[in-house]
GROMACS .gro file of C-alpha atoms in nm:
model
  245
    1UNK     CA    1   2.131  -8.761  -7.835
    2UNK     CA    2   2.298  -8.660  -7.508
    3UNK     CA    3   2.517  -8.357  -7.468
    4UNK     CA    4   2.819  -8.584  -7.418
    5UNK     CA    5   2.747  -8.763  -7.746
    6UNK     CA    6   2.700  -8.435  -7.931
    7UNK     CA    7   3.026  -8.299  -7.792
    8UNK     CA    8   3.203  -8.620  -7.884
    9UNK     CA    9   3.068  -8.606  -8.239
   10UNK     CA   10   3.176  -8.242  -8.270
   11UNK     CA   11   3.528  -8.319  -8.153
   12UNK     CA   12   3.552  -8.612  -8.394
   13UNK     CA   13   3.444  -8.388  -8.681
   14UNK     CA   14   3.696  -8.120  -8.585
   15UNK     CA   15   3.974  -8.380  -8.566
   16UNK     CA   16   3.873  -8.519  -8.905
   17UNK     CA   17   3.874  -8.173  -9.063
   18UNK     CA   18   4.215  -8.091  -8.915
   19UNK     CA   19   4.362  -8.420  -9.032
   20UNK     CA   20   4.220  -8.376  -9.381
   21UNK     CA   21   4.356  -8.020  -9.402
   22UNK     CA   22   4.708  -8.133  -9.309
   23UNK     CA   23   4.695  -8.428  -9.550
   24UNK     CA   24   4.563  -8.212  -9.833
   25UNK     CA   25   4.830  -7.946  -9.790
   26UNK     CA   26   5.113  -8.199  -9.762
   27UNK     CA   27   5.000  -8.411 -10.057
   28UNK     CA   28   4.951  -8.108 -10.282
   29UNK     CA   29   5.299  -7.983 -10.192
   30UNK     CA   30   5.455  -8.325 -10.251
   31UNK     CA   31   5.283  -8.362 -10.589
   32UNK     CA   32   5.457  -8.047 -10.714
   33UNK     CA   33   5.794  -8.222 -10.693
   34UNK     CA   34   5.696  -8.519 -10.912
   35UNK     CA   35   5.771  -8.481 -11.281
   36UNK     CA   36   5.625  -8.640 -11.593
   37UNK     CA   37   5.295  -8.822 -11.640
   38UNK     CA   38   5.295  -8.944 -11.279
   39UNK     CA   39   5.327  -8.587 -11.158
   40UNK     CA   40   5.034  -8.473 -11.372
   41UNK     CA   41   4.819  -8.754 -11.235
   42UNK     CA   42   4.918  -8.683 -10.874
   43UNK     CA   43   4.837  -8.315 -10.916
   44UNK     CA   44   4.493  -8.405 -11.051
   45UNK     CA   45   4.434  -8.635 -10.754
   46UNK     CA   46   4.575  -8.415 -10.477
   47UNK     CA   47   4.613  -8.055 -10.594
   48UNK     CA   48   4.313  -7.978 -10.811
   49UNK     CA   49   3.973  -7.821 -10.776
   50UNK     CA   50   3.826  -8.172 -10.777
   51UNK     CA   51   4.045  -8.302 -10.493
   52UNK     CA   52   4.010  -7.999 -10.267
   53UNK     CA   53   3.645  -7.948 -10.351
   54UNK     CA   54   3.564  -8.312 -10.274
   55UNK     CA   55   3.737  -8.283  -9.937
   56UNK     CA   56   3.529  -7.975  -9.851
   57UNK     CA   57   3.209  -8.144  -9.966
   58UNK     CA   58   3.277  -8.455  -9.756
   59UNK     CA   59   3.353  -8.238  -9.454
   60UNK     CA   60   3.016  -8.070  -9.498
   61UNK     CA   61   2.837  -8.399  -9.556
   62UNK     CA   62   2.973  -8.546  -9.232
   63UNK     CA   63   2.874  -8.249  -9.012
   64UNK     CA   64   2.580  -8.262  -8.775
   65UNK     CA   65   2.442  -7.917  -8.858
   66UNK     CA   66   2.446  -7.677  -9.150
   67UNK     CA   67   2.654  -7.427  -8.954
   68UNK     CA   68   2.919  -7.683  -8.871
   69UNK     CA   69   2.914  -7.809  -9.229
   70UNK     CA   70   3.002  -7.466  -9.363
   71UNK     CA   71   3.253  -7.398  -9.086
   72UNK     CA   72   3.427  -7.733  -9.122
   73UNK     CA   73   3.451  -7.723  -9.501
   74UNK     CA   74   3.579  -7.365  -9.500
   75UNK     CA   75   3.831  -7.431  -9.222
   76UNK     CA   76   3.961  -7.736  -9.408
   77UNK     CA   77   4.032  -7.541  -9.726
   78UNK     CA   78   4.175  -7.238  -9.546
   79UNK     CA   79   4.418  -7.436  -9.330
   80UNK     CA   80   4.522  -7.660  -9.621
   81UNK     CA   81   4.594  -7.349  -9.829
   82UNK     CA   82   4.795  -7.186  -9.552
   83UNK     CA   83   4.996  -7.505  -9.495
   84UNK     CA   84   5.066  -7.547  -9.866
   85UNK     CA   85   5.195  -7.193  -9.915
   86UNK     CA   86   5.389  -7.205  -9.588
   87UNK     CA   87   5.571  -7.510  -9.725
   88UNK     CA   88   5.633  -7.326 -10.053
   89UNK     CA   89   5.767  -7.029  -9.859
   90UNK     CA   90   5.987  -7.216  -9.611
   91UNK     CA   91   6.074  -7.551  -9.770
   92UNK     CA   92   6.077  -7.552 -10.149
   93UNK     CA   93   6.152  -7.177 -10.169
   94UNK     CA   94   6.077  -7.181 -10.540
   95UNK     CA   95   6.008  -6.809 -10.519
   96UNK     CA   96   6.378  -6.740 -10.461
   97UNK     CA   97   6.690  -6.764 -10.674
   98UNK     CA   98   6.563  -6.591 -10.986
   99UNK     CA   99   6.713  -6.281 -11.144
  100UNK     CA  100   6.575  -5.988 -11.339
  101UNK     CA  101   6.699  -5.876 -11.680
  102UNK     CA  102   6.943  -5.635 -11.518
  103UNK     CA  103   7.091  -5.915 -11.307
  104UNK     CA  104   6.938  -5.811 -10.975
  105UNK     CA  105   6.765  -6.073 -10.753
  106UNK     CA  106   6.396  -6.133 -10.821
  107UNK     CA  107   6.319  -6.258 -10.470
  108UNK     CA  108   6.088  -5.968 -10.386
  109UNK     CA  109   5.882  -6.034 -10.697
  110UNK     CA  110   5.873  -6.401 -10.605
  111UNK     CA  111   5.750  -6.324 -10.255
  112UNK     CA  112   5.493  -6.087 -10.399
  113UNK     CA  113   5.366  -6.364 -10.626
  114UNK     CA  114   5.339  -6.608 -10.334
  115UNK     CA  115   5.151  -6.350 -10.126
  116UNK     CA  116   4.908  -6.272 -10.408
  117UNK     CA  117   4.838  -6.637 -10.484
  118UNK     CA  118   4.790  -6.712 -10.114
  119UNK     CA  119   4.536  -6.430 -10.085
  120UNK     CA  120   4.362  -6.543 -10.406
  121UNK     CA  121   4.325  -6.904 -10.297
  122UNK     CA  122   4.226  -6.809  -9.943
  123UNK     CA  123   3.944  -6.603 -10.090
  124UNK     CA  124   3.849  -6.898 -10.307
  125UNK     CA  125   3.858  -7.123 -10.001
  126UNK     CA  126   3.610  -6.902  -9.817
  127UNK     CA  127   3.370  -6.904 -10.110
  128UNK     CA  128   3.410  -7.271 -10.205
  129UNK     CA  129   3.401  -7.390  -9.844
  130UNK     CA  130   3.074  -7.211  -9.781
  131UNK     CA  131   2.910  -7.349 -10.096
  132UNK     CA  132   3.042  -7.706 -10.086
  133UNK     CA  133   2.993  -7.742  -9.712
  134UNK     CA  134   2.630  -7.635  -9.744
  135UNK     CA  135   2.574  -7.866 -10.040
  136UNK     CA  136   2.727  -8.156  -9.851
  137UNK     CA  137   2.487  -8.105  -9.562
  138UNK     CA  138   2.188  -8.070  -9.796
  139UNK     CA  139   2.273  -8.394  -9.975
  140UNK     CA  140   2.267  -8.580  -9.643
  141UNK     CA  141   1.960  -8.429  -9.477
  142UNK     CA  142   1.747  -8.292  -9.762
  143UNK     CA  143   1.447  -8.446  -9.935
  144UNK     CA  144   1.509  -8.654 -10.248
  145UNK     CA  145   1.453  -8.367 -10.490
  146UNK     CA  146   1.662  -8.122 -10.288
  147UNK     CA  147   1.941  -8.373 -10.235
  148UNK     CA  148   1.941  -8.454 -10.607
  149UNK     CA  149   1.984  -8.090 -10.700
  150UNK     CA  150   2.265  -8.052 -10.446
  151UNK     CA  151   2.441  -8.372 -10.559
  152UNK     CA  152   2.416  -8.270 -10.923
  153UNK     CA  153   2.548  -7.925 -10.841
  154UNK     CA  154   2.844  -8.078 -10.658
  155UNK     CA  155   2.929  -8.299 -10.956
  156UNK     CA  156   2.925  -7.999 -11.188
  157UNK     CA  157   3.133  -7.785 -10.954
  158UNK     CA  158   3.394  -8.058 -10.904
  159UNK     CA  159   3.425  -8.125 -11.278
  160UNK     CA  160   3.437  -7.760 -11.390
  161UNK     CA  161   3.816  -7.734 -11.387
  162UNK     CA  162   3.842  -8.042 -11.606
  163UNK     CA  163   3.584  -7.917 -11.857
  164UNK     CA  164   3.762  -7.582 -11.873
  165UNK     CA  165   4.090  -7.757 -11.950
  166UNK     CA  166   3.930  -7.973 -12.219
  167UNK     CA  167   3.777  -7.670 -12.390
  168UNK     CA  168   4.110  -7.486 -12.396
  169UNK     CA  169   4.319  -7.789 -12.492
  170UNK     CA  170   4.108  -8.070 -12.649
  171UNK     CA  171   4.258  -8.417 -12.588
  172UNK     CA  172   4.243  -8.512 -12.957
  173UNK     CA  173   4.476  -8.223 -13.034
  174UNK     CA  174   4.717  -8.293 -12.750
  175UNK     CA  175   4.752  -8.661 -12.842
  176UNK     CA  176   4.859  -8.585 -13.199
  177UNK     CA  177   5.167  -8.376 -13.111
  178UNK     CA  178   5.458  -8.511 -13.325
  179UNK     CA  179   5.740  -8.424 -13.085
  180UNK     CA  180   5.795  -8.734 -12.862
  181UNK     CA  181   5.912  -8.529 -12.562
  182UNK     CA  182   5.608  -8.301 -12.579
  183UNK     CA  183   5.383  -8.601 -12.649
  184UNK     CA  184   5.471  -8.760 -12.314
  185UNK     CA  185   5.393  -8.437 -12.128
  186UNK     CA  186   5.064  -8.391 -12.312
  187UNK     CA  187   4.961  -8.751 -12.241
  188UNK     CA  188   4.988  -8.664 -11.874
  189UNK     CA  189   4.779  -8.352 -11.932
  190UNK     CA  190   4.507  -8.556 -12.105
  191UNK     CA  191   4.501  -8.816 -11.826
  192UNK     CA  192   4.474  -8.538 -11.568
  193UNK     CA  193   4.189  -8.377 -11.763
  194UNK     CA  194   3.999  -8.705 -11.778
  195UNK     CA  195   4.051  -8.767 -11.405
  196UNK     CA  196   3.899  -8.428 -11.325
  197UNK     CA  197   3.592  -8.511 -11.535
  198UNK     CA  198   3.539  -8.882 -11.475
  199UNK     CA  199   3.588  -8.893 -11.098
  200UNK     CA  200   3.318  -8.629 -11.025
  201UNK     CA  201   3.077  -8.848 -11.225
  202UNK     CA  202   3.181  -9.144 -11.010
  203UNK     CA  203   3.113  -8.934 -10.700
  204UNK     CA  204   2.770  -8.843 -10.839
  205UNK     CA  205   2.689  -9.210 -10.901
  206UNK     CA  206   2.796  -9.293 -10.545
  207UNK     CA  207   2.579  -9.016 -10.398
  208UNK     CA  208   2.281  -9.117 -10.611
  209UNK     CA  209   2.314  -9.476 -10.488
  210UNK     CA  210   2.385  -9.394 -10.124
  211UNK     CA  211   2.093  -9.150 -10.099
  212UNK     CA  212   1.856  -9.328 -10.341
  213UNK     CA  213   1.839  -9.042 -10.588
  214UNK     CA  214   1.820  -9.237 -10.915
  215UNK     CA  215   1.442  -9.198 -10.929
  216UNK     CA  216   1.492  -8.823 -10.975
  217UNK     CA  217   1.776  -8.857 -11.227
  218UNK     CA  218   1.649  -8.568 -11.448
  219UNK     CA  219   1.720  -8.331 -11.158
  220UNK     CA  220   2.063  -8.483 -11.107
  221UNK     CA  221   2.151  -8.443 -11.473
  222UNK     CA  222   2.012  -8.091 -11.508
  223UNK     CA  223   2.191  -7.966 -11.198
  224UNK     CA  224   2.518  -8.133 -11.301
  225UNK     CA  225   2.517  -7.984 -11.652
  226UNK     CA  226   2.417  -7.637 -11.536
  227UNK     CA  227   2.668  -7.616 -11.253
  228UNK     CA  228   2.938  -7.774 -11.470
  229UNK     CA  229   2.900  -7.500 -11.730
  230UNK     CA  230   2.905  -7.232 -11.461
  231UNK     CA  231   3.205  -7.387 -11.287
  232UNK     CA  232   3.403  -7.414 -11.613
  233UNK     CA  233   3.339  -7.046 -11.681
  234UNK     CA  234   3.448  -6.947 -11.330
  235UNK     CA  235   3.768  -7.155 -11.358
  236UNK     CA  236   3.847  -6.986 -11.688
  237UNK     CA  237   3.804  -6.643 -11.533
  238UNK     CA  238   4.006  -6.744 -11.226
  239UNK     CA  239   4.301  -6.867 -11.429
  240UNK     CA  240   4.283  -6.560 -11.652
  241UNK     CA  241   4.296  -6.335 -11.345
  242UNK     CA  242   4.583  -6.535 -11.191
  243UNK     CA  243   4.787  -6.525 -11.512
  244UNK     CA  244   4.725  -6.153 -11.542
  245UNK     CA  245   4.870  -6.072 -11.200
   0.00000   0.00000   0.00000
């Protein structure tokens, strides 16, 4: 491959990452304003660990080298996070307008919350981008056994948020709520939970077919289950830390 071709491929990858980052940030922000079941579904599709993790993985999978895979995936998540919270800060301004018990404005506390959450998710972006970008590159260039382990790990990581939600709020309990107003909300929660679990499995099936990994399916399954359990635990700890701030 000539230097011109390499440079062209690099620029195409950078443009793709930048476009994906802008789209991800805008879609996640827009999904916040949609209420009801549709809103729950849109959040699962655009503003979840699955959606953002898949974008980072695909950025890594499309890169020419391991270094660019990690850099592209990390940059995508970082810039999408910055764009999302910039929109929250400047456009929706949902941090403002509240009051404390004594009647004084709670804007400073709201800004503090936005700053903390931005820092938290930026840190997560650095970690997740590094891992998912590397896994994406391994899936594309690795041997069958290595690619299978990486693909299985990706499936587990992408589904971890959904498994964590199911463990905390089992669908069979949410669907039996007697209150009709709550029932509609919980139906959306259940659909969102299922999306976060089923779609990573679809991604795994696609990767196994595209890279001819079905012959090493035990590795796929083992890696998916192991990383899924780990991911669910990490999501639980992350949400616990965020709620405790």
